[in-house]
Coordinates of C-alpha atoms and ligand atoms in Angstrom, one line a residue:
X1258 CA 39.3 369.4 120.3
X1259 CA 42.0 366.8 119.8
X1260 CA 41.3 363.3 121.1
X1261 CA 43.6 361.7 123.9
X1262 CA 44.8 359.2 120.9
X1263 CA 46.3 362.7 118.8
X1264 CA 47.9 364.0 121.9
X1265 CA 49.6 360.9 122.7
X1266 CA 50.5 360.1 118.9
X1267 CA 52.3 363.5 119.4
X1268 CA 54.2 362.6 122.2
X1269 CA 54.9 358.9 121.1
X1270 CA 56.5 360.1 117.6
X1271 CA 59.0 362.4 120.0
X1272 CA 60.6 359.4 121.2
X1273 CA 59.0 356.4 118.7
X1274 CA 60.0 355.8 115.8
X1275 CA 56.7 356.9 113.7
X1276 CA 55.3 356.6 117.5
X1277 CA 54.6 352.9 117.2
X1278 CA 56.7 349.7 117.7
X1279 CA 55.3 348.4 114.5
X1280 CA 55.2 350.1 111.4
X1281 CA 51.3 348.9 110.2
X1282 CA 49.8 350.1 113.6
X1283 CA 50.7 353.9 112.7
X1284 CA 47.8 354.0 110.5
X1285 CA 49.8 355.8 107.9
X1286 CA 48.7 354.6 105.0
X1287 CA 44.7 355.3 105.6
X1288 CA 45.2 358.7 107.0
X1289 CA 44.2 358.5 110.3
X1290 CA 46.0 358.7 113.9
X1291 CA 45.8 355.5 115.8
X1292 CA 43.8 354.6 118.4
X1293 CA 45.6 354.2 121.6
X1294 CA 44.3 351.7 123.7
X1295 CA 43.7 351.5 127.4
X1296 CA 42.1 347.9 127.6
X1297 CA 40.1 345.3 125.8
X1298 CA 37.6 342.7 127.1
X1299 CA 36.2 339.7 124.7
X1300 CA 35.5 341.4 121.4
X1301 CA 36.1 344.9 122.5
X1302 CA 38.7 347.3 123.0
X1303 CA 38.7 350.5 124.8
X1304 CA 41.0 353.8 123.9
X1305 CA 41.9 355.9 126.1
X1306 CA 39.3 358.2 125.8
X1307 CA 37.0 355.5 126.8
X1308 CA 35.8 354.7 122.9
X1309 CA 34.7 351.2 122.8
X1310 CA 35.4 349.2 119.2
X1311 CA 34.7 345.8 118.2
X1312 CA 37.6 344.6 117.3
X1313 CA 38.8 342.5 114.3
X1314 CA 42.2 342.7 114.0
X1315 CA 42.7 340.7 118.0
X1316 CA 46.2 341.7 118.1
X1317 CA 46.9 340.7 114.7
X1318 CA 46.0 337.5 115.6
X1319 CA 46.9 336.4 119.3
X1320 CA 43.3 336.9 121.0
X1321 CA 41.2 334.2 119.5
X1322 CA 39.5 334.0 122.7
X1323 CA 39.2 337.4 123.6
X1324 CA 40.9 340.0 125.1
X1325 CA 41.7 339.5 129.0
X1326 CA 40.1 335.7 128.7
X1327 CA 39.2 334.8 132.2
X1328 CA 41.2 331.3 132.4
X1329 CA 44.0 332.7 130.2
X1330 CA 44.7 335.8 132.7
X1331 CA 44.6 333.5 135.5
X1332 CA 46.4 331.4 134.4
X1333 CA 49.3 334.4 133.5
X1334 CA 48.4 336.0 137.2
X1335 CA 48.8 332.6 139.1
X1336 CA 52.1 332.4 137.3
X1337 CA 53.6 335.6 137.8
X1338 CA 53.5 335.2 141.2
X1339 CA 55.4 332.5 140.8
X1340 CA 58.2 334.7 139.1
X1341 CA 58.3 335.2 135.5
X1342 CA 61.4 334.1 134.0
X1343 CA 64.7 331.8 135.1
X1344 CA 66.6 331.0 132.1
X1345 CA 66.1 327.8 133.2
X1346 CA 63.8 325.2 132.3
X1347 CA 60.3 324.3 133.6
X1348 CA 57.7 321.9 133.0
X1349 CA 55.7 324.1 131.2
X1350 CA 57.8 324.4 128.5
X1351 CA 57.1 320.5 127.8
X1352 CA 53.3 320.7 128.1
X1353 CA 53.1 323.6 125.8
X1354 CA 55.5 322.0 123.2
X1355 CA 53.4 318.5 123.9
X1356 CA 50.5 320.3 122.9
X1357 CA 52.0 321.5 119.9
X1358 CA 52.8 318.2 119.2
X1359 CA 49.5 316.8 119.6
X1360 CA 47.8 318.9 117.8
X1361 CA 50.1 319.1 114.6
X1362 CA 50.8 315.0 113.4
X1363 CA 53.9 316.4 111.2
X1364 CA 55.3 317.8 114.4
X1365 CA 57.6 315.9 116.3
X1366 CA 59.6 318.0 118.3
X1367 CA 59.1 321.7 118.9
X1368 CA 61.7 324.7 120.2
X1369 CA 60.2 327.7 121.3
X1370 CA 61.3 330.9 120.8
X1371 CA 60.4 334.6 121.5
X1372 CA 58.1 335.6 118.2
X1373 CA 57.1 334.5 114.6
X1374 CA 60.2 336.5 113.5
X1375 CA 62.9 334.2 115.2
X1376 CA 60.9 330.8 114.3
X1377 CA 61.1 331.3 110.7
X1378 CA 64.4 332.8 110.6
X1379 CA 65.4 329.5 112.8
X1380 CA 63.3 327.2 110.7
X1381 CA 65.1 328.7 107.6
X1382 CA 69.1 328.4 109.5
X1383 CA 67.8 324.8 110.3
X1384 CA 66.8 323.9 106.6
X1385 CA 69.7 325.2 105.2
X1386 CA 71.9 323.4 107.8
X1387 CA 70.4 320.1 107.2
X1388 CA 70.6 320.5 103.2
X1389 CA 73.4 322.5 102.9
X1390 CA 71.9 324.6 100.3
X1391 CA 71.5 328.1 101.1
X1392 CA 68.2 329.6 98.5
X1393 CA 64.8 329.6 100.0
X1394 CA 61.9 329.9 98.1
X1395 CA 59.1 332.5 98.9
X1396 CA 55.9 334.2 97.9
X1397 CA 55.6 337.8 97.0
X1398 CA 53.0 339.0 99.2
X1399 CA 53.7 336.6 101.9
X1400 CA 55.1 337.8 105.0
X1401 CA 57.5 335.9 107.4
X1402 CA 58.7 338.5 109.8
X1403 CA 61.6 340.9 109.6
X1404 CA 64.4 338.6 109.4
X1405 CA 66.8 339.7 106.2
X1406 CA 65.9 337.2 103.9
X1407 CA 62.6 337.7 103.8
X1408 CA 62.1 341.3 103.5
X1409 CA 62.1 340.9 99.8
X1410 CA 58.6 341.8 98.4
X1411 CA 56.9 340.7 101.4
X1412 CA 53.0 341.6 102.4
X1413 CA 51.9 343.2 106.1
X1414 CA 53.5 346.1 106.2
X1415 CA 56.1 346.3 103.5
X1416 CA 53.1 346.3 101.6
X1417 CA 51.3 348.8 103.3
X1418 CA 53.9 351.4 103.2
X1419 CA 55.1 350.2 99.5
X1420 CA 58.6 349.1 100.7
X1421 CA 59.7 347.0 98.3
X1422 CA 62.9 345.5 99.7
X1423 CA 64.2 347.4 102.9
X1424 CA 68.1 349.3 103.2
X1425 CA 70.3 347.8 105.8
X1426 CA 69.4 344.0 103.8
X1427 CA 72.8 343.3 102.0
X1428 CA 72.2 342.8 98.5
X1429 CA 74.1 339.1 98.6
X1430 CA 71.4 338.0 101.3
X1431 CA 68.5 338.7 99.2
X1432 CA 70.2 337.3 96.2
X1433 CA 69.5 333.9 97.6
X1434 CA 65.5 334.5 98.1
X1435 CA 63.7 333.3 95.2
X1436 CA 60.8 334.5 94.7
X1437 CA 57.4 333.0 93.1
X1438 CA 53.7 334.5 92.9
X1439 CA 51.5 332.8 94.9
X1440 CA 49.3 330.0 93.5
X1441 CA 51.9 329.7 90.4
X1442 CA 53.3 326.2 90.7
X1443 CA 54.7 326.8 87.2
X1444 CA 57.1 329.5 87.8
X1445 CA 57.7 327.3 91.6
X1446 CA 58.4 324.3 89.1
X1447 CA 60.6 326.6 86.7
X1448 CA 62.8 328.2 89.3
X1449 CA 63.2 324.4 91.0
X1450 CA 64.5 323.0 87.5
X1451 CA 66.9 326.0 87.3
X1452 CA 68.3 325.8 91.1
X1453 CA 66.5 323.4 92.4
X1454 CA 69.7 321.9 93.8
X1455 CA 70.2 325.0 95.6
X1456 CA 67.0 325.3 96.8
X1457 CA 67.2 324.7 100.7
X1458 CA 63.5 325.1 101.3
X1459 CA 60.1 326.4 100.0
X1460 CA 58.6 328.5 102.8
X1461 CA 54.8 329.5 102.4
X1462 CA 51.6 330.9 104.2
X1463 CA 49.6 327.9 103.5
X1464 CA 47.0 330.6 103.5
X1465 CA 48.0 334.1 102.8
X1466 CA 47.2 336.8 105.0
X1467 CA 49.5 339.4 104.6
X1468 CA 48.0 340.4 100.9
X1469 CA 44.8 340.5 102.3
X1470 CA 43.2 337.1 102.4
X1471 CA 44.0 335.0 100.2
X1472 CA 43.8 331.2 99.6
X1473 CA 45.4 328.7 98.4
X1474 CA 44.2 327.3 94.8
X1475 CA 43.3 323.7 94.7
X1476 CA 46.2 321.4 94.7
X1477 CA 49.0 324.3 95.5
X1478 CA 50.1 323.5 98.7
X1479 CA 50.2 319.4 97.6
X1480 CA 52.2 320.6 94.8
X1481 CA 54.3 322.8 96.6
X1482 CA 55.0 319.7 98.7
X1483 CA 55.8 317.3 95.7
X1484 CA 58.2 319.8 93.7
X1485 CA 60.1 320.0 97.2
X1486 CA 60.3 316.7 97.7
X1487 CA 61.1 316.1 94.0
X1488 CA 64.0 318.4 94.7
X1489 CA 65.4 317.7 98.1
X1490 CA 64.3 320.5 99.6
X1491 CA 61.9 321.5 102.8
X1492 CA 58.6 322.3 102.8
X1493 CA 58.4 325.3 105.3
X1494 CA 54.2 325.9 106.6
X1495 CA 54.7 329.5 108.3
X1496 CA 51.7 328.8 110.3
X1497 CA 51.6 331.8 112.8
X1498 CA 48.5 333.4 111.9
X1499 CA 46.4 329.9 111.0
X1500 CA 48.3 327.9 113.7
X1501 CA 45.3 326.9 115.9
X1502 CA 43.0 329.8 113.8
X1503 CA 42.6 327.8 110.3
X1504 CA 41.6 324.9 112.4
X1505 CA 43.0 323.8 116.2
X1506 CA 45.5 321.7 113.7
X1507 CA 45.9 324.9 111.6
X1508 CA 46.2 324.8 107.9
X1509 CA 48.6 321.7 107.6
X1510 CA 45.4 319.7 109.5
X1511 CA 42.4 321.2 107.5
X1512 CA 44.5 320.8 103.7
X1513 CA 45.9 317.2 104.9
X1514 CA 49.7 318.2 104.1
X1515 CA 52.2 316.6 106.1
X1516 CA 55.1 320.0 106.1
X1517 CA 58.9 319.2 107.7
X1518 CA 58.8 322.2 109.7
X1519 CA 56.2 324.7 111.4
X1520 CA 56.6 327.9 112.3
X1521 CA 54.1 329.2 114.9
X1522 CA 53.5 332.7 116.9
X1523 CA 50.3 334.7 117.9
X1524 CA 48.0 332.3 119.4
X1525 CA 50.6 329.7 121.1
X1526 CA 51.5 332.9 123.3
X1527 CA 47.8 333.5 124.2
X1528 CA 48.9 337.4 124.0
X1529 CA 52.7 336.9 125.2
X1530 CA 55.5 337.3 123.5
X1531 CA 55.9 333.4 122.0
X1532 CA 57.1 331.8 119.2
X1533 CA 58.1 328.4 117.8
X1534 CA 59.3 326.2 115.5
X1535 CA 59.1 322.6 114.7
X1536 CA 58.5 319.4 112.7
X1537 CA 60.3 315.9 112.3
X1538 CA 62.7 314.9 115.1
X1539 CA 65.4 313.8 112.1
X1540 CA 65.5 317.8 111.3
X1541 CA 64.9 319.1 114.9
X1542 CA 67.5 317.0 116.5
X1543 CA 70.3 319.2 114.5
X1544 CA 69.2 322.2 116.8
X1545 CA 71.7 322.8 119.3
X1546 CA 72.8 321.7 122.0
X1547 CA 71.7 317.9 120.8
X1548 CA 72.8 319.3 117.3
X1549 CA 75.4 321.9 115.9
X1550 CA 72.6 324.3 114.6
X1551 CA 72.9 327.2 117.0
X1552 CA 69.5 329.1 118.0
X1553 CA 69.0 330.7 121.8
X1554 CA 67.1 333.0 123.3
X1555 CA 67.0 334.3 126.9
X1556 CA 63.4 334.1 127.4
X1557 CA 62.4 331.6 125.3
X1558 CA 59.8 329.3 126.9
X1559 CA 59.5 331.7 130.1
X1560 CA 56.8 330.1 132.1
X1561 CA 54.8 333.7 131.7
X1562 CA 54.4 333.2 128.2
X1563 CA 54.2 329.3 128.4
X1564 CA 51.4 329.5 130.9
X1565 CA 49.4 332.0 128.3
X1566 CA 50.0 329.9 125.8
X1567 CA 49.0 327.2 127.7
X1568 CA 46.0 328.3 129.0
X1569 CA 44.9 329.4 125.4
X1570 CA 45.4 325.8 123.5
X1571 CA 44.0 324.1 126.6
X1572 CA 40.8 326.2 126.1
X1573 CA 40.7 325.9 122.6
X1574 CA 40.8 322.5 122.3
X1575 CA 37.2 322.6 123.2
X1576 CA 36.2 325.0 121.4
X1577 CA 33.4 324.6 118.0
X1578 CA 35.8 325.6 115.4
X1579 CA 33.5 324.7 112.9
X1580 CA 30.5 327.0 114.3
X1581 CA 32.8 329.9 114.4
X1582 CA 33.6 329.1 110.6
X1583 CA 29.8 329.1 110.3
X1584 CA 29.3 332.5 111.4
X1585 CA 32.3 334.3 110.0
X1586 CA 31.2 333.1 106.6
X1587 CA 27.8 333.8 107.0
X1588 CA 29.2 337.8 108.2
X1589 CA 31.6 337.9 105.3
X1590 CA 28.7 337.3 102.6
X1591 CA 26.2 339.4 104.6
X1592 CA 29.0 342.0 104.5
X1593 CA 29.8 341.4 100.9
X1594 CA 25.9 342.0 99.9
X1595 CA 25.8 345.1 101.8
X1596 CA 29.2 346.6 100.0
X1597 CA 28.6 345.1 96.3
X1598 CA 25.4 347.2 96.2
X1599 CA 27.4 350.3 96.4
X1600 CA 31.3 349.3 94.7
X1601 CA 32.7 346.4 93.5
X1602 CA 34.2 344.0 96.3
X1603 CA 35.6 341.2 96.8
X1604 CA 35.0 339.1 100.6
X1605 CA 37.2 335.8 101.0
X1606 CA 36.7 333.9 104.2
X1607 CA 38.0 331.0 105.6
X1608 CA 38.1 329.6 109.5
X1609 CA 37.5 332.7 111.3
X1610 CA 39.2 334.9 109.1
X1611 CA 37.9 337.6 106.0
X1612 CA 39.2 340.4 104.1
X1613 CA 38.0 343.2 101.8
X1614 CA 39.0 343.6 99.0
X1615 CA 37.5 346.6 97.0
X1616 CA 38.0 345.3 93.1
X1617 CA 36.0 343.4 90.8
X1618 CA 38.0 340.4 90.1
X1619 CA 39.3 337.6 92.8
X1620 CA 42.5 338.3 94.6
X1621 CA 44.4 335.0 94.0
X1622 CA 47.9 336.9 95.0
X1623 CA 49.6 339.9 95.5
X1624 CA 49.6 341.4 92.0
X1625 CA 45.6 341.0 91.9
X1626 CA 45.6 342.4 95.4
X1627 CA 47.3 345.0 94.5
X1628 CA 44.6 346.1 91.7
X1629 CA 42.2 347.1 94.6
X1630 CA 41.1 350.3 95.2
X1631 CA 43.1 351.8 98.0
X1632 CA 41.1 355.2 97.8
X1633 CA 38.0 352.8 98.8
X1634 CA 39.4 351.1 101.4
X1635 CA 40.3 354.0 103.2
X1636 CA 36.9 355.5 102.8
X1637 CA 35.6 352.2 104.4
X1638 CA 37.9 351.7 107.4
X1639 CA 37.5 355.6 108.3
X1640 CA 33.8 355.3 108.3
X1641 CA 33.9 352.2 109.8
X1642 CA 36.2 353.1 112.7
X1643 CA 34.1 356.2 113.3
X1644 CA 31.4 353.9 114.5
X1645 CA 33.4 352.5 116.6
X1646 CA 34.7 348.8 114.1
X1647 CA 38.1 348.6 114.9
X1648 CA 39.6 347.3 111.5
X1649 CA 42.8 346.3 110.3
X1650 CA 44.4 349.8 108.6
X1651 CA 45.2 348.0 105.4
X1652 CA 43.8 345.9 102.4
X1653 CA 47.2 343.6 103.0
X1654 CA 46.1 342.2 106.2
X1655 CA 43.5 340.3 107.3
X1656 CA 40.6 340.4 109.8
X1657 CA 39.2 338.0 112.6
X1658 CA 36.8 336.9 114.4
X1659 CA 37.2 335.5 117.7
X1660 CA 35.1 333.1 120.2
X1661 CA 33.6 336.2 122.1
X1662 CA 31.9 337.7 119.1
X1663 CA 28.2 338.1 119.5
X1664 CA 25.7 337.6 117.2
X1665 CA 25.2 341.7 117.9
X1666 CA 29.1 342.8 117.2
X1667 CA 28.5 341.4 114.0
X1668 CA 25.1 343.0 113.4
X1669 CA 26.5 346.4 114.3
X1670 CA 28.9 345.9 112.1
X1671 CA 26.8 344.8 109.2
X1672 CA 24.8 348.1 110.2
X1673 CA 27.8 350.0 110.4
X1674 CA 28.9 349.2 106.4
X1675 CA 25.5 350.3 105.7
X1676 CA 26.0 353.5 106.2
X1677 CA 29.2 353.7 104.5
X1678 CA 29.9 356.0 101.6
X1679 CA 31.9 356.0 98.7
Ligands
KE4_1115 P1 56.2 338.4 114.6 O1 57.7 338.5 114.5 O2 55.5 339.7 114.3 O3 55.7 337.8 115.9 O4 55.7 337.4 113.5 C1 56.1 337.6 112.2 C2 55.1 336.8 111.2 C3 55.5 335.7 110.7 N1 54.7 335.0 109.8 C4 53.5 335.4 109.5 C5 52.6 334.6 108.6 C6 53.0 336.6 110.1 O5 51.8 337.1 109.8 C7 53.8 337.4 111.0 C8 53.4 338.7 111.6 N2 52.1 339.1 111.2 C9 52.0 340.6 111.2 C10 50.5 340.9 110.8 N3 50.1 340.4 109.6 C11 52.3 341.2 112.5 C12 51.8 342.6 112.7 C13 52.9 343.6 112.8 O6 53.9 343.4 112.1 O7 52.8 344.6 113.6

């Protein structure tokens, strides 16, 4: 008997490309049909055949709070009434960039844009405009959306489906991505005595995500910050997972590094279509119209999304960032107990955020994430999802916890890995 989910797979590939609007939702690469999902409240989804999941992955990041958070769709119903978009501007673009502002110190001014794609392909047009160099520096493994020069050996989904580079990117674009692993300040330092001249700007996840989890070693994101310096160049934090997630001051606040420019997504849109970039007023002043650095976008900082986002930061701002660390670390060793008596694994965590990682040694960047065993994870997230843990669908991504999980989604979950097989 096939479930609603295959039927509507069937129909959405007719007309879908794959039958998904983003490549890592298909599933693809552990085997299985997505879920398709009628509706989510707190730490639970709902597909539409009425299976209820605990759900990790939040959107990929957006639904710190929860899905369908009462003051967040209040605020997103109040608003729509109001109309949804002008092309014109409101006053809720300047209390969402204000707090942006607040909550980052290395932020000065702030543009927002439609998604984490268009802020760090704007952060990236702004750093090159304001050195007039055109290389950028990035991490294999790390993932910055699908603007051109970044799709070379990124993490999310390139990694998930083994794309290496992608057709359609002109080879000259590319040409002008250098690329380091992550955690190696010595090839970071070699590459910047070769070109560093040329280098416009070093652009990193100041904690991976899209390799799996993966943190920075100690003193990496200082020296990644010195070496740019040294050299003229930017220091680029693509903060759109761990912007208000690795703390409510992200990464830049909880490793005390002080970046030029910010890129944000995910959680600033409290589920909306949001994105943003920005940092010191002496860069962000050369965006047009005050500068000659063209970016636009017709519904960037529509009050729909503004209000979401609004809503969301608002909330968070009183929120126990450090219990929820507490928790998540205490479910990722729990979790990590539970697998490592049956298979090697390996469980970081940090903030509210953990990935699996089925190998012996620690993942300190894409090559050693790559060493775990794919077979494995695929037996885990089919056996997982079969008792109803909604999981990321890939080793190179990584999960969440939000402020609506209970104490019992994560026991059901512990009791759910249990019971898994190898
Ligand atoms: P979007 O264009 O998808 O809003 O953001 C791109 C992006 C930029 N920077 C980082 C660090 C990101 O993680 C992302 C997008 N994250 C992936 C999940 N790891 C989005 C999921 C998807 O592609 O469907």
């Amino acid at each position: 008997m096939q479930t609603t989910s295959e039927t509507l797979f069937k129909q959405a590939q007719s007309v879908i490309p794959g039958g998904v609007n983003s490549p890592v939702r298909a599933c693809r690469n552990v085997q299985s049909t997505p879920a398709f999902i009628a509706k989510g409240y707190g730490s639970h989804l709902f597909d539409v055949d009425n299976r209820a999941y605990i759900d990790f992955v939040l959107s990929w990041g957006p639904m710190i709070l929860g899905h369908a958070d009462p003051e967040v769709t209040e605020a997103i119903q109040r608003t729509t009434a109001l109309g949804t978009s002008f092309g014109a501007p409101s006053p809720l673009e300047i209390e969402l960039a204000t707090e942006v502002r607040d909550a980052f110190p290395s932020i000065e001014m702030v543009r927002m844009v439609n998604s984490g794609t268009e802020a760090t392909m704007s952060a990236l047009r702004l750093a090159r405009a304001c050195t007039k160099r055109d290389k950028v520096l990035k991490f294999i493994g790390c993932y910055h959306g699908h603007a051109d020069p970044f799709l070379a050996q990124a993490g999310s989904g390139l990694a998930t489906l083994s794309i290496p580079g992608t057709p359609g990117v002109p080879a000259h674009v590319v040409e002008d991505t250098l690329l380091a692993p992550y955690n190696d300040l010595a090839t970071v330092e070699e590459l910047f005595q070769k070109e560093g001249d040329a280098i416009a700007a070093i652009i990193v996840e100041p904690i991976a995500c899209n390799m799996g989890l993966v943190l920075p070693s100690e003193g990496f994101l200082k020296g990644l910050y010195d070496i740019a310096h040294a050299h003229g160049s930017l220091l680029i934090f693509d903060e759109v997972i761990t912007g208000f997630r690795a703390s409510y001051s992200g990464a830049q606040g909880r490793f005390g590094i002080d970046p030029d420019l910010t890129t944000f997504g995910k959680i600033i849109g409290g589920g909306l279509p949001v994105g943003a970039f920005g940092g010191k007023a002496q860069y962000m002043k050369r965006v047009a119209p005050e500068g000659d650095v063209y970016q636009a976008g017709t519904l960037s900082g529509n009050p729909l999304a503004m209000a979401a986002g609004l809503a969301t930061v608002r909330k968070l701002r009183g929120m126990d960032y450090d219990l929820l660390e507490k928790r998540t670390a205490n479910f990722a060793l729990k979790l990590r107990d539970i697998l490592a008596e049956k298979v090697p694994v390996q469980i970081p965590t940090i903030a509210s955020m953990f990935s699996v990682f089925f190998t012996e040694d620690p993942v300190t960047d894409f090559a050693s994430a790559q060493k775990a065993n794919q077979a494995r994870f695929t037996l885990f997230y089919k056996q997982m999802r079969a008792q109803g843990i909604y999981l990321a669908p890939s080793s190179f991504e990584t999960g969440m916890l939000s402020f609506a999980h209970s104490d019992a989604d994560l026991e059901r979950t512990l009791a759910a890995a249990r019971t898994v097989c190898f």
